[in-house]
Short mmCIF file of C-alpha atoms in Angstrom, two decimals:
data_model
loop_
_atom_site.label_atom_id
_atom_site.label_comp_id
_atom_site.label_asym_id
_atom_site.label_seq_id
_atom_site.Cartn_x
_atom_site.Cartn_y
_atom_site.Cartn_z
CA MET L 1 -3.19 -13.32 14.53
CA ILE L 2 -3.26 -9.60 13.77
CA ILE L 3 -1.91 -8.74 10.32
CA ASP L 4 -1.12 -5.13 9.40
CA ILE L 5 -1.40 -4.81 5.63
CA HIS L 6 -0.02 -1.27 5.37
CA GLY L 7 3.58 -1.00 6.51
CA HIS L 8 6.30 1.09 4.85
CA TYR L 9 10.03 1.15 5.52
CA THR L 10 9.98 4.71 6.80
CA THR L 11 12.95 4.19 9.12
CA ALA L 12 15.49 2.87 6.62
CA PRO L 13 19.12 3.72 7.40
CA LYS L 14 20.23 7.21 6.33
CA ALA L 15 22.57 5.70 3.78
CA LEU L 16 19.55 4.96 1.59
CA GLU L 17 18.45 8.59 1.46
CA ALA L 18 22.03 9.73 0.86
CA TRP L 19 22.33 7.37 -2.13
CA ARG L 20 18.99 8.59 -3.48
CA ASN L 21 20.10 12.22 -3.20
CA ARG L 22 23.17 11.40 -5.24
CA GLN L 23 21.06 9.59 -7.81
CA VAL L 24 18.72 12.58 -8.18
CA ALA L 25 21.67 14.96 -8.45
CA GLY L 26 23.05 12.77 -11.21
CA ILE L 27 19.96 13.32 -13.39
CA GLY L 28 21.34 16.69 -14.38
CA ASN L 29 24.97 15.68 -14.08
CA PRO L 30 25.64 12.05 -15.05
CA ALA L 31 29.11 12.20 -13.51
CA GLU L 32 27.40 12.42 -10.11
CA THR L 33 25.28 9.29 -10.62
CA PRO L 34 26.21 6.58 -8.10
CA GLU L 35 26.43 2.90 -8.93
CA VAL L 36 23.92 0.61 -7.22
CA SER L 37 26.88 -1.29 -5.76
CA GLU L 38 27.97 1.84 -3.87
CA LEU L 39 25.05 1.51 -1.47
CA ARG L 40 26.18 -0.67 1.42
CA ILE L 41 23.87 -1.31 4.35
CA ALA L 42 24.82 -4.08 6.75
CA ASP L 43 22.31 -6.46 8.30
CA ASP L 44 23.02 -4.99 11.73
CA GLU L 45 21.96 -1.56 10.45
CA LEU L 46 18.71 -3.03 9.16
CA ARG L 47 18.09 -4.79 12.47
CA GLU L 48 18.65 -1.61 14.44
CA SER L 49 16.35 0.41 12.16
CA ILE L 50 13.54 -2.11 12.67
CA GLU L 51 13.96 -3.32 16.25
CA SER L 52 13.94 0.16 17.79
CA ASN L 53 11.10 1.43 15.61
CA GLN L 54 8.37 -0.58 13.86
CA LEU L 55 9.03 -3.88 15.62
CA ARG L 56 9.07 -2.21 19.02
CA LEU L 57 5.68 -0.67 18.36
CA MET L 58 4.28 -3.87 16.89
CA ARG L 59 5.15 -5.68 20.11
CA GLU L 60 3.76 -2.90 22.29
CA ARG L 61 0.49 -2.81 20.33
CA GLY L 62 0.04 -6.56 19.94
CA LEU L 63 0.52 -6.84 16.18
CA ASP L 64 1.92 -10.06 14.76
CA LEU L 65 2.80 -9.53 11.09
CA THR L 66 3.22 -6.57 8.74
CA ILE L 67 3.06 -6.52 4.96
CA PHE L 68 6.08 -4.32 4.38
CA SER L 69 6.81 -2.18 1.34
CA PRO L 70 9.16 0.68 0.46
CA ARG L 71 8.35 4.11 1.82
CA ALA L 72 5.51 5.45 -0.31
CA SER L 73 6.60 9.08 -0.40
CA PHE L 74 10.09 7.94 -1.47
CA MET L 75 8.81 6.15 -4.60
CA ALA L 76 8.69 9.54 -6.39
CA HIS L 77 8.05 8.12 -9.84
CA HIS L 78 7.98 11.62 -11.30
CA ILE L 79 11.74 11.97 -10.81
CA GLY L 80 13.99 11.04 -13.71
CA ASP L 81 13.38 8.42 -16.36
CA PHE L 82 12.60 4.72 -16.30
CA GLN L 83 16.20 3.74 -15.55
CA VAL L 84 16.22 5.99 -12.50
CA SER L 85 12.98 4.44 -11.27
CA SER L 86 14.18 0.93 -12.09
CA ASN L 87 17.38 1.22 -10.05
CA TRP L 88 15.59 2.91 -7.19
CA ALA L 89 12.76 0.35 -7.03
CA ALA L 90 15.21 -2.56 -7.13
CA ILE L 91 17.20 -1.13 -4.21
CA CYS L 92 14.14 -0.38 -2.08
CA ASN L 93 12.51 -3.75 -2.77
CA GLU L 94 15.67 -5.63 -1.87
CA LEU L 95 15.90 -3.83 1.47
CA CYS L 96 12.33 -4.82 2.34
CA TYR L 97 13.11 -8.37 1.32
CA ARG L 98 16.19 -8.38 3.55
CA VAL L 99 14.10 -7.13 6.46
CA SER L 100 11.67 -9.99 5.85
CA ARG L 101 14.56 -12.45 5.93
CA LEU L 102 15.93 -10.99 9.17
CA PHE L 103 12.48 -10.98 10.83
CA PRO L 104 10.54 -13.72 9.02
CA ASP L 105 7.90 -14.03 11.73
CA HIS L 106 7.04 -10.34 11.63
CA TYR L 107 7.46 -9.04 8.07
CA THR L 108 6.54 -10.14 4.57
CA PRO L 109 7.38 -7.94 1.57
CA ALA L 110 5.25 -6.11 -0.98
CA ALA L 111 6.83 -4.56 -4.06
CA MET L 112 7.22 -1.03 -5.33
CA LEU L 113 7.07 -0.94 -9.12
CA PRO L 114 9.56 1.00 -11.31
CA GLN L 115 6.86 3.17 -12.79
CA SER L 116 7.80 6.20 -14.87
CA ARG L 117 5.79 8.96 -16.54
CA GLY L 118 4.77 8.20 -20.11
CA VAL L 119 6.47 4.80 -20.17
CA ASP L 120 4.75 1.55 -21.16
CA SER L 121 3.51 -0.12 -17.97
CA ALA L 122 4.90 -3.44 -19.23
CA THR L 123 8.36 -2.16 -18.29
CA CYS L 124 7.38 -2.84 -14.66
CA ILE L 125 6.92 -6.56 -15.24
CA PRO L 126 10.53 -7.79 -14.78
CA GLU L 127 10.77 -6.19 -11.32
CA LEU L 128 7.34 -7.54 -10.37
CA VAL L 129 8.33 -11.05 -11.48
CA LYS L 130 11.60 -10.90 -9.58
CA CYS L 131 9.91 -9.72 -6.41
CA VAL L 132 7.28 -12.45 -6.47
CA GLU L 133 9.43 -15.34 -7.65
CA GLN L 134 12.71 -14.54 -5.87
CA PHE L 135 11.68 -12.40 -2.89
CA GLY L 136 8.31 -13.99 -2.10
CA ASN L 137 6.37 -10.73 -2.33
CA VAL L 138 2.65 -11.15 -1.67
CA ALA L 139 1.42 -7.89 -3.23
CA ILE L 140 2.39 -4.77 -5.11
CA ASN L 141 1.89 -1.06 -4.59
CA LEU L 142 0.50 0.54 -7.74
CA ASN L 143 0.81 4.29 -8.20
CA PRO L 144 -2.11 5.58 -10.33
CA ASP L 145 -0.32 8.93 -10.78
CA PRO L 146 3.40 8.60 -11.60
CA SER L 147 3.43 12.31 -12.49
CA GLY L 148 3.37 13.28 -8.81
CA GLY L 149 0.10 15.15 -8.56
CA HIS L 150 -0.50 16.24 -12.15
CA TRP L 151 -2.46 13.12 -13.19
CA SER L 152 -1.06 12.76 -16.69
CA SER L 153 -1.51 8.96 -16.83
CA PRO L 154 -4.65 7.23 -18.13
CA PRO L 155 -7.28 6.14 -15.58
CA LEU L 156 -6.91 2.74 -13.98
CA SER L 157 -9.57 1.38 -16.32
CA ASP L 158 -7.45 2.11 -19.39
CA ARG L 159 -5.71 -0.69 -21.28
CA TYR L 160 -2.43 1.07 -20.50
CA TRP L 161 -2.49 -0.75 -17.14
CA TYR L 162 -3.50 -4.16 -18.45
CA PRO L 163 0.01 -5.73 -18.58
CA ILE L 164 0.29 -5.21 -14.82
CA TYR L 165 -3.20 -6.54 -14.18
CA GLU L 166 -2.53 -9.64 -16.28
CA LYS L 167 0.56 -10.41 -14.20
CA MET L 168 -1.38 -9.78 -10.99
CA ILE L 169 -3.96 -12.33 -12.09
CA GLU L 170 -1.25 -14.82 -13.04
CA TYR L 171 0.37 -14.55 -9.60
CA ASP L 172 -2.93 -14.09 -7.72
CA ILE L 173 -1.71 -10.97 -5.92
CA PRO L 174 -3.55 -7.76 -5.00
CA ALA L 175 -2.40 -4.18 -5.49
CA MET L 176 -2.58 -1.42 -2.94
CA ILE L 177 -3.43 1.70 -4.92
CA HIS L 178 -0.94 4.14 -3.42
CA VAL L 179 0.40 7.40 -4.82
CA SER L 180 3.73 8.92 -3.86
CA THR L 181 5.04 12.43 -3.24
CA SER L 182 3.13 15.33 -4.75
CA CYS L 183 5.20 17.83 -6.71
CA ASN L 184 2.04 19.86 -7.38
CA PRO L 185 1.92 22.73 -4.84
CA CYS L 186 -1.88 22.54 -4.81
CA PHE L 187 -1.79 19.13 -3.12
CA HIS L 188 -0.08 18.39 0.17
CA THR L 189 1.34 14.89 -0.14
CA THR L 190 -0.22 13.11 2.83
CA GLY L 191 -3.06 15.48 3.67
CA ALA L 192 -4.49 15.94 0.18
CA HIS L 193 -2.77 13.93 -2.56
CA TYR L 194 -3.07 10.57 -0.80
CA LEU L 195 -6.75 10.99 0.04
CA ASN L 196 -7.57 12.55 -3.33
CA ALA L 197 -5.96 9.57 -5.05
CA ASP L 198 -7.85 7.04 -2.95
CA THR L 199 -11.14 8.67 -3.89
CA THR L 200 -10.12 9.12 -7.53
CA ALA L 201 -9.11 5.47 -7.89
CA PHE L 202 -12.47 4.33 -6.56
CA MET L 203 -14.34 6.65 -8.92
CA GLN L 204 -12.30 5.46 -11.90
CA CYS L 205 -13.36 1.92 -11.09
CA LEU L 206 -16.99 2.93 -10.50
CA THR L 207 -17.29 4.60 -13.91
CA SER L 208 -15.68 1.72 -15.82
CA ASP L 209 -16.20 -1.94 -16.59
CA LEU L 210 -12.67 -2.88 -15.53
CA PHE L 211 -13.77 -5.81 -13.40
CA LYS L 212 -15.67 -7.35 -16.28
CA ASP L 213 -12.31 -7.76 -18.00
CA PHE L 214 -10.62 -8.83 -14.75
CA PRO L 215 -13.25 -10.36 -12.48
CA THR L 216 -10.67 -11.60 -9.95
CA LEU L 217 -8.54 -8.44 -9.84
CA ARG L 218 -8.20 -7.10 -6.29
CA PHE L 219 -7.42 -3.53 -5.22
CA ILE L 220 -6.88 -2.26 -1.70
CA ILE L 221 -7.71 1.42 -1.35
CA PRO L 222 -5.77 2.66 1.69
CA HIS L 223 -6.30 5.40 4.27
CA GLY L 224 -9.81 4.19 4.93
CA GLY L 225 -10.75 4.64 1.27
CA GLY L 226 -10.18 8.39 1.09
CA ALA L 227 -13.60 10.06 0.97
CA VAL L 228 -15.46 6.98 -0.19
CA PRO L 229 -16.98 5.39 2.95
CA TYR L 230 -17.80 8.81 4.38
CA HIS L 231 -19.76 9.86 1.27
CA TRP L 232 -21.14 6.41 0.46
CA GLY L 233 -24.55 7.80 -0.43
CA ARG L 234 -22.99 10.07 -3.04
CA PHE L 235 -21.19 7.18 -4.71
CA ARG L 236 -24.27 4.94 -4.55
CA GLY L 237 -26.31 7.74 -6.09
CA LEU L 238 -23.78 8.39 -8.85
CA ALA L 239 -23.68 4.71 -9.72
CA GLN L 240 -27.46 4.72 -9.88
CA GLU L 241 -27.50 7.78 -12.17
CA MET L 242 -24.96 6.09 -14.44
CA LYS L 243 -27.15 2.95 -14.63
CA LYS L 244 -24.42 0.92 -12.97
CA PRO L 245 -25.15 -2.11 -10.79
CA LEU L 246 -25.42 -1.64 -7.06
CA LEU L 247 -21.98 -0.93 -5.58
CA LYS L 248 -22.08 -4.09 -3.50
CA ASP L 249 -22.45 -6.04 -6.76
CA HIS L 250 -20.34 -3.78 -9.00
CA LEU L 251 -17.20 -3.12 -6.94
CA LEU L 252 -17.10 -4.84 -3.58
CA ASN L 253 -16.01 -8.17 -4.98
CA ASN L 254 -12.82 -6.46 -6.08
CA ILE L 255 -12.17 -3.43 -3.87
CA PHE L 256 -11.17 -3.43 -0.22
CA PHE L 257 -10.45 -0.70 2.32
CA ASP L 258 -7.89 -0.52 5.09
CA THR L 259 -8.29 0.96 8.57
CA CYS L 260 -5.75 3.82 8.41
CA VAL L 261 -8.27 6.29 9.78
CA TYR L 262 -6.80 8.03 12.77
CA HIS L 263 -9.74 8.67 15.05
CA GLN L 264 -12.53 6.61 16.57
CA PRO L 265 -15.52 8.25 14.82
CA GLY L 266 -13.90 7.62 11.43
CA VAL L 267 -13.34 3.93 12.13
CA ASP L 268 -16.83 3.65 13.59
CA LEU L 269 -18.31 5.02 10.38
CA LEU L 270 -16.07 2.85 8.20
CA THR L 271 -17.18 -0.32 9.99
CA ARG L 272 -20.84 0.67 9.82
CA VAL L 273 -20.91 1.65 6.14
CA ILE L 274 -18.56 -0.81 4.47
CA PRO L 275 -19.29 -4.56 4.71
CA VAL L 276 -16.91 -6.16 7.17
CA ASP L 277 -15.68 -8.58 4.47
CA ASN L 278 -14.18 -5.58 2.66
CA ILE L 279 -12.19 -4.12 5.58
CA LEU L 280 -8.58 -5.09 6.29
CA PHE L 281 -6.59 -4.05 9.32
CA ALA L 282 -3.77 -1.56 8.76
CA SER L 283 -1.95 1.14 10.67
CA GLU L 284 0.57 2.82 8.32
CA MET L 285 2.66 2.83 11.49
CA MET L 286 5.40 5.47 11.68
CA GLY L 287 4.08 6.92 8.44
CA ALA L 288 2.09 10.06 7.72
CA VAL L 289 0.83 10.67 11.27
CA ARG L 290 3.25 9.77 14.05
CA GLY L 291 2.23 12.04 16.91
CA ILE L 292 0.14 11.52 20.03
CA ASP L 293 -3.48 12.62 19.99
CA PRO L 294 -3.93 15.06 22.91
CA GLU L 295 -7.58 14.05 23.18
CA THR L 296 -6.75 10.40 23.88
CA GLY L 297 -3.13 10.33 25.01
CA HIS L 298 -2.38 7.61 22.45
CA HIS L 299 -0.66 7.63 19.09
CA TYR L 300 -2.95 8.48 16.19
CA ASP L 301 -1.64 5.47 14.25
CA ASP L 302 -2.42 2.95 16.99
CA THR L 303 -5.39 1.80 14.94
CA LYS L 304 -5.89 -1.45 16.85
CA ARG L 305 -7.39 0.63 19.66
CA TYR L 306 -10.08 1.90 17.30
CA ILE L 307 -10.98 -1.59 16.07
CA GLU L 308 -11.18 -2.85 19.64
CA ALA L 309 -13.53 0.01 20.55
CA ALA L 310 -15.70 -0.20 17.42
CA HIS L 311 -19.24 -1.55 17.74
CA ILE L 312 -18.49 -4.90 16.10
CA ASP L 313 -18.39 -8.39 17.54
CA SER L 314 -15.37 -10.65 17.94
CA ALA L 315 -16.11 -12.59 14.75
CA HIS L 316 -16.02 -9.36 12.75
CA ARG L 317 -12.78 -8.29 14.43
CA HIS L 318 -11.24 -11.62 13.46
CA LYS L 319 -12.19 -10.97 9.84
CA ILE L 320 -10.65 -7.50 9.91
CA TYR L 321 -7.51 -8.60 11.73
CA GLU L 322 -6.75 -11.81 9.85
CA ALA L 323 -9.35 -13.73 7.85
CA ASN L 324 -9.99 -11.07 5.21
CA THR L 325 -6.27 -10.57 4.65
CA ARG L 326 -5.66 -14.27 4.13
CA ARG L 327 -8.44 -14.27 1.53
CA VAL L 328 -7.29 -11.13 -0.31
CA TYR L 329 -3.59 -12.08 -0.11
CA PRO L 330 -3.61 -15.81 -0.96
CA ARG L 331 0.17 -16.01 -1.37
CA LEU L 332 0.53 -14.77 2.19
CA ASP L 333 -2.04 -17.29 3.37
CA ALA L 334 -0.12 -20.11 1.67
CA ALA L 335 3.17 -18.97 3.23
CA LEU L 336 1.63 -18.79 6.69
CA LYS L 337 0.07 -22.22 6.37
CA ALA L 338 3.44 -23.62 5.29
CA LYS L 339 4.83 -22.30 8.60
CA GLY L 340 1.93 -23.74 10.56
CA ARG L 341 0.46 -20.33 11.34
#
């Protein structure tokens, strides 16, 4: 089985974006604010949005299952207050859940949290609980920067985040550390902010003792880990200067990297530097980079091609494609075993 851990609902029906635009307009003019009940998207619309897009490509590329979450750039936690984020997260999470019900063999949901700038992180817990207990979510996406590129929140090691971590431990679920849209003109959303955040999250963990407080906490750092695997010597050296344990002892029991690196040399380096047990297959299909690479004639986000061509053996590919994901996402593993998969 090939499990893609990094899927977003980037092709949701246009009615979702139209409702969101009305919600944002209503921040300055409450009379414009739509009710949640005003958003109506039929199952047939969901089917069409999936079958002709992500599911078509999954079948063409030989992928079996996607962990599916709301569109990352749409989370936009910097917009409005907690109530705005709460309504928006609930709508987006329910759509991903509905997709998983319509295509149970191909999609399983992960939750967006209703984060909001300057708000107690415990306010996210009711939505997290609902998504796990009612929707069967197997993970969450955690935005380390709800300010949208201005980094006004405490680092991930701060006790501010502990209510979320405690619930993650209770449910035995991991978090993908994933920012959203940048409203800071210095940082392009997908070309800078995403990769900056991946690197920043790793460094926040490196400089802290977070995993002493939460030894079973699991983070996935997407997009190949930002700069981390490609400057591994720098991070090893910094840890050494700070009198931290070796990275393989200090962080790699808790931090994992996905394969959303859109060229062969990048994946080759990732698989040579990072232990195979810490690499999980992902494509971010129909996400940040959708075009065809003129050097190869294939889509940049067809990451399975890079894993197949990497200098690793079949046992290591199996770990990347399936075994590691089952270990890092135990709720998914349990659900698959219940289905005989």
